[in-house]
XYZ file of C-alpha atoms in Angstrom:
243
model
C 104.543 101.012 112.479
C 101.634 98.849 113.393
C 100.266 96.766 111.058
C 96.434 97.059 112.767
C 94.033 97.136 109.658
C 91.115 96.122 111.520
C 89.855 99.217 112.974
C 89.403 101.351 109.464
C 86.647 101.020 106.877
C 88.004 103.198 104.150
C 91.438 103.038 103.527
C 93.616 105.051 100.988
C 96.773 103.489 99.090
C 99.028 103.774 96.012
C 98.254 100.927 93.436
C 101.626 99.759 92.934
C 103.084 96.219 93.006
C 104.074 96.634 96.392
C 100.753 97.075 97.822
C 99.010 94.954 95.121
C 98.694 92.086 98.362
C 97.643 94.305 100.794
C 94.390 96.022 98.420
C 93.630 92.135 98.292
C 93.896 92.017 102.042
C 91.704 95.018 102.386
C 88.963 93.887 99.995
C 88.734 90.432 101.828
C 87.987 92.366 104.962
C 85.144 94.674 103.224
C 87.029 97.284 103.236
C 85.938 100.571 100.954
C 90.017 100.995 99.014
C 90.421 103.718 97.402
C 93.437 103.158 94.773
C 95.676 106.210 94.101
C 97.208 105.780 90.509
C 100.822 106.703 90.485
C 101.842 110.193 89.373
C 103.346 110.654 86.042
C 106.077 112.889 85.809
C 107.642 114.324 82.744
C 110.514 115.906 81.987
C 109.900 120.256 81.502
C 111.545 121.341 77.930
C 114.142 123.758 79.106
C 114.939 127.243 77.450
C 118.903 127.412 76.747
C 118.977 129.813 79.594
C 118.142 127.026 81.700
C 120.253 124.382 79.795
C 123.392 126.763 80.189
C 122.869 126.637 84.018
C 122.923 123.040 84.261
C 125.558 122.878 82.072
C 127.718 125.272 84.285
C 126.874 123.681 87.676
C 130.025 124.933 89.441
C 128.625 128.580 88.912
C 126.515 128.014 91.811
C 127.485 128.356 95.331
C 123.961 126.237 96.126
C 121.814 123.751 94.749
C 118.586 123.059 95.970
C 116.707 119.428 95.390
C 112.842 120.160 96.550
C 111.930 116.581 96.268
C 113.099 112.710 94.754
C 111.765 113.612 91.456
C 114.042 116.625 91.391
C 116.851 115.051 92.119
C 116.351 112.163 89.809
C 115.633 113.980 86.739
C 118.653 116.610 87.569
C 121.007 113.572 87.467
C 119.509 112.080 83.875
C 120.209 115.050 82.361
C 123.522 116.270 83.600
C 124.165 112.064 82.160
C 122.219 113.712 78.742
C 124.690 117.175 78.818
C 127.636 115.055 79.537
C 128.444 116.875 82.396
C 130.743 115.677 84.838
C 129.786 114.959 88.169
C 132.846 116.020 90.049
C 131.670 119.537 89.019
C 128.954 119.592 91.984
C 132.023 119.103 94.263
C 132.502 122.787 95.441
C 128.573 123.074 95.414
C 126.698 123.050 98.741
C 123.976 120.513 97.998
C 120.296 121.134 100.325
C 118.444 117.997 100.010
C 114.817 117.961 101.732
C 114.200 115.144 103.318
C 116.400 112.006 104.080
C 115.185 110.418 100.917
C 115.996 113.252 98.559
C 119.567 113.281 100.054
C 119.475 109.273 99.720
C 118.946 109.343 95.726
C 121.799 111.613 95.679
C 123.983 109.518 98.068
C 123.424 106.441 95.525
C 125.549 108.541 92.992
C 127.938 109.577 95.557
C 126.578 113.377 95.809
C 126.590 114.525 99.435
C 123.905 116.708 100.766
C 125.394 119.395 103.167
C 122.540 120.308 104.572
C 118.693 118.304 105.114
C 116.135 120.087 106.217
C 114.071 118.608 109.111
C 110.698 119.803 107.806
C 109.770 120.935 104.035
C 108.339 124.591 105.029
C 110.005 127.335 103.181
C 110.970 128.896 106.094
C 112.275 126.244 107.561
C 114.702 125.262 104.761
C 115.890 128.916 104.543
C 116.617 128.811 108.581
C 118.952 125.607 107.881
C 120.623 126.748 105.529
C 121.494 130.473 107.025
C 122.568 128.274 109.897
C 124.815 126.380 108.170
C 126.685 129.829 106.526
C 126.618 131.068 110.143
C 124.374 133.944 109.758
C 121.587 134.614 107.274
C 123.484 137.943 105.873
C 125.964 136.005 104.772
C 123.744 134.856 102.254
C 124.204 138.076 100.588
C 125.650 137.672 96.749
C 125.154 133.759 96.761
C 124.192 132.105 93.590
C 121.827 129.956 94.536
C 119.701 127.100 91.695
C 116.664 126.112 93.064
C 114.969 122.446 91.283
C 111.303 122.192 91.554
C 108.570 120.996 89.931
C 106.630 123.291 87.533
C 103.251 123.252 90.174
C 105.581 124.168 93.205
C 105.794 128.089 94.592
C 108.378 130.349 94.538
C 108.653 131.134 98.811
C 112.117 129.648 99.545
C 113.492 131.741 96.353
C 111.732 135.175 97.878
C 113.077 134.333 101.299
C 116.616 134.200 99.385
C 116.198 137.318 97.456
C 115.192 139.433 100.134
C 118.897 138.525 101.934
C 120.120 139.435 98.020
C 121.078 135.625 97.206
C 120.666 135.076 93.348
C 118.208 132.729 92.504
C 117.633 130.565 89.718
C 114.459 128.497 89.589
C 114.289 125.511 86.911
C 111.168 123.747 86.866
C 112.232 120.847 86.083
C 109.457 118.745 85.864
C 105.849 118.561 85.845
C 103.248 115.896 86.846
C 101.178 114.894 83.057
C 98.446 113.255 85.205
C 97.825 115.691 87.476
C 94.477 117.085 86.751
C 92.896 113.917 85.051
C 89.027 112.919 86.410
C 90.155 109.917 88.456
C 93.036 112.183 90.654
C 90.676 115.036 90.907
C 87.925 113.184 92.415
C 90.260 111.173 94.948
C 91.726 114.616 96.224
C 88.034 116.057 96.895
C 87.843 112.572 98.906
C 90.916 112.499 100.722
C 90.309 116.176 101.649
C 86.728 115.861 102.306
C 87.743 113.430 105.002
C 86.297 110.207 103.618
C 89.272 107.937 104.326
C 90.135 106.734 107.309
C 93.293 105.565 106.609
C 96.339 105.916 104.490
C 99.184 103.540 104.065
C 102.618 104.500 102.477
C 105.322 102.167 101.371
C 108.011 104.508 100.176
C 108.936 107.684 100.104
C 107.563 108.427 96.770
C 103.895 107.756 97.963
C 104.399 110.874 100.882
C 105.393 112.901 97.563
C 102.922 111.930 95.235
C 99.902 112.510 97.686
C 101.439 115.945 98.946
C 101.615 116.540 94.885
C 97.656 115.605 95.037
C 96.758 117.434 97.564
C 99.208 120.513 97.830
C 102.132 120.318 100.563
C 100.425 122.961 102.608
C 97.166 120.572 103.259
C 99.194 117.461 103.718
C 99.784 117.449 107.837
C 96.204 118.786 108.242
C 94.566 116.011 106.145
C 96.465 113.039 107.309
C 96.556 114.425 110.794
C 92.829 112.975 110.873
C 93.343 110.005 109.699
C 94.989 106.827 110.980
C 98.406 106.510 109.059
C 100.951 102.984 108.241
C 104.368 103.299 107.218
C 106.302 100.535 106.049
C 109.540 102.095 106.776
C 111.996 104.119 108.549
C 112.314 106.708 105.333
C 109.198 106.895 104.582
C 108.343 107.459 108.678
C 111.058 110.161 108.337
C 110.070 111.170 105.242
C 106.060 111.826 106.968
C 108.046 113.779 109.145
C 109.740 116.387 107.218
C 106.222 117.066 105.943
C 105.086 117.807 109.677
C 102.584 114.873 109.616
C 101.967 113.315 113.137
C 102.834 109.439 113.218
């Protein structure tokens, strides 16, 4: 990444204590910041259909983490349920993205197979490769996490090679339609920033959250983009946007 701030006018970041110095940095050079407020995500009430899954893990032959906040909230409440981990052992794990696979490595949970982009088709093609051929798909049990705004593609692509699909929503974002996200979405789309600077993983998530995954490499393909990091440069990546 290179750290040339000079050249923008507007510039779009995350207010978070990590960038807290650098908004200062921008305002001292009369720069136009707009501040993105973090995403608030809360935990979906589950039906006891959905509980039952969760609690019977090893029924799957895959699980499917779509992004960190899936992964995160699946591990608090397998901690709530009591579940064992070591049940997940005989479970083939698809984590999307480095990072995903990263907050599951922290618990000792290995991801069997990561996705190089987040496209629907593109996760089905990884993991058919990784079973050899996509018919053998055919009679896998497969639980897909998500958030309760995200669409249903990878599970159709599944069900029309007769995998079993469960889809638990796990979560969903509280502040995602307030006055002060809507109007920064209807800038960052209508192309008034210039620039947008990430400093984790979670800021690639949260704007592709804002904006909808399926705008995010045309929108930030315009603009001049910072990175901090190697995961969250990877992490740009798997969402097809050009660094």
């Amino acid at each position: 990444m290179t750290q040339d701030y000079a050249s923008s006018k507007t510039v779009g970041v995350f207010k978070n204590a990590l960038n807290k110095k650098l908004i200062e940095l921008f305002n001292s050079q009369g720069k136009k910041v707009f501040e993105f407020p973090p995403l608030i995500a809360q935990k979906t009430e589950l039906c006891d259909a959905e509980i039952d899954s969760l609690k019977n893990i090893s029924d799957f032959d895959w699980l499917i983490f779509s992004d960190i906040r899936t992964a995160e909230i699946f591990l608090e409440i397998l901690e709530e349920l009591e579940t064992d981990f070591f049940e997940m052992d005989n479970v083939r794990i698809c984590s999307n993205g480095e990072a995903v696979a990263d907050s599951l490595r922290f618990r000792q949970i290995h991801s069997d197979v990561i996705p190089p982009k987040n496209p629907a088709n593109t996760v089905f093609s990884a993991i058919a490769e990784y079973v050899s051929d996509e018919y053998e798909l055919n009679g896998m049990n497969f639980l897909i996490l998500k958030s309760a705004s995200e669409s249903s593609e990878l599970a159709n692509l599944l069900k029309k090679k007769s995998a079993k699909v469960v889809e638990i929503e796990i979560y969903e974002i509280e502040n995602r339609n307030d006055s002060e996200v809507t109007k920064l979405k209807a800038l960052t789309v209508g192309g008034a920033i210039d620039e947008f600077v990430f400093n984790a993983p979670e800021d690639v998530f949260n704007l592709a959250m804002i904006i909808g995954r399926e705008n995010l490499p045309q929108v930030l393909n315009e603009m001049e983009i910072q990175a901090w990091n190697d995961i969250t440069l990877q992490t740009l990546s798997v969402f097809q946007v050009k660094i």
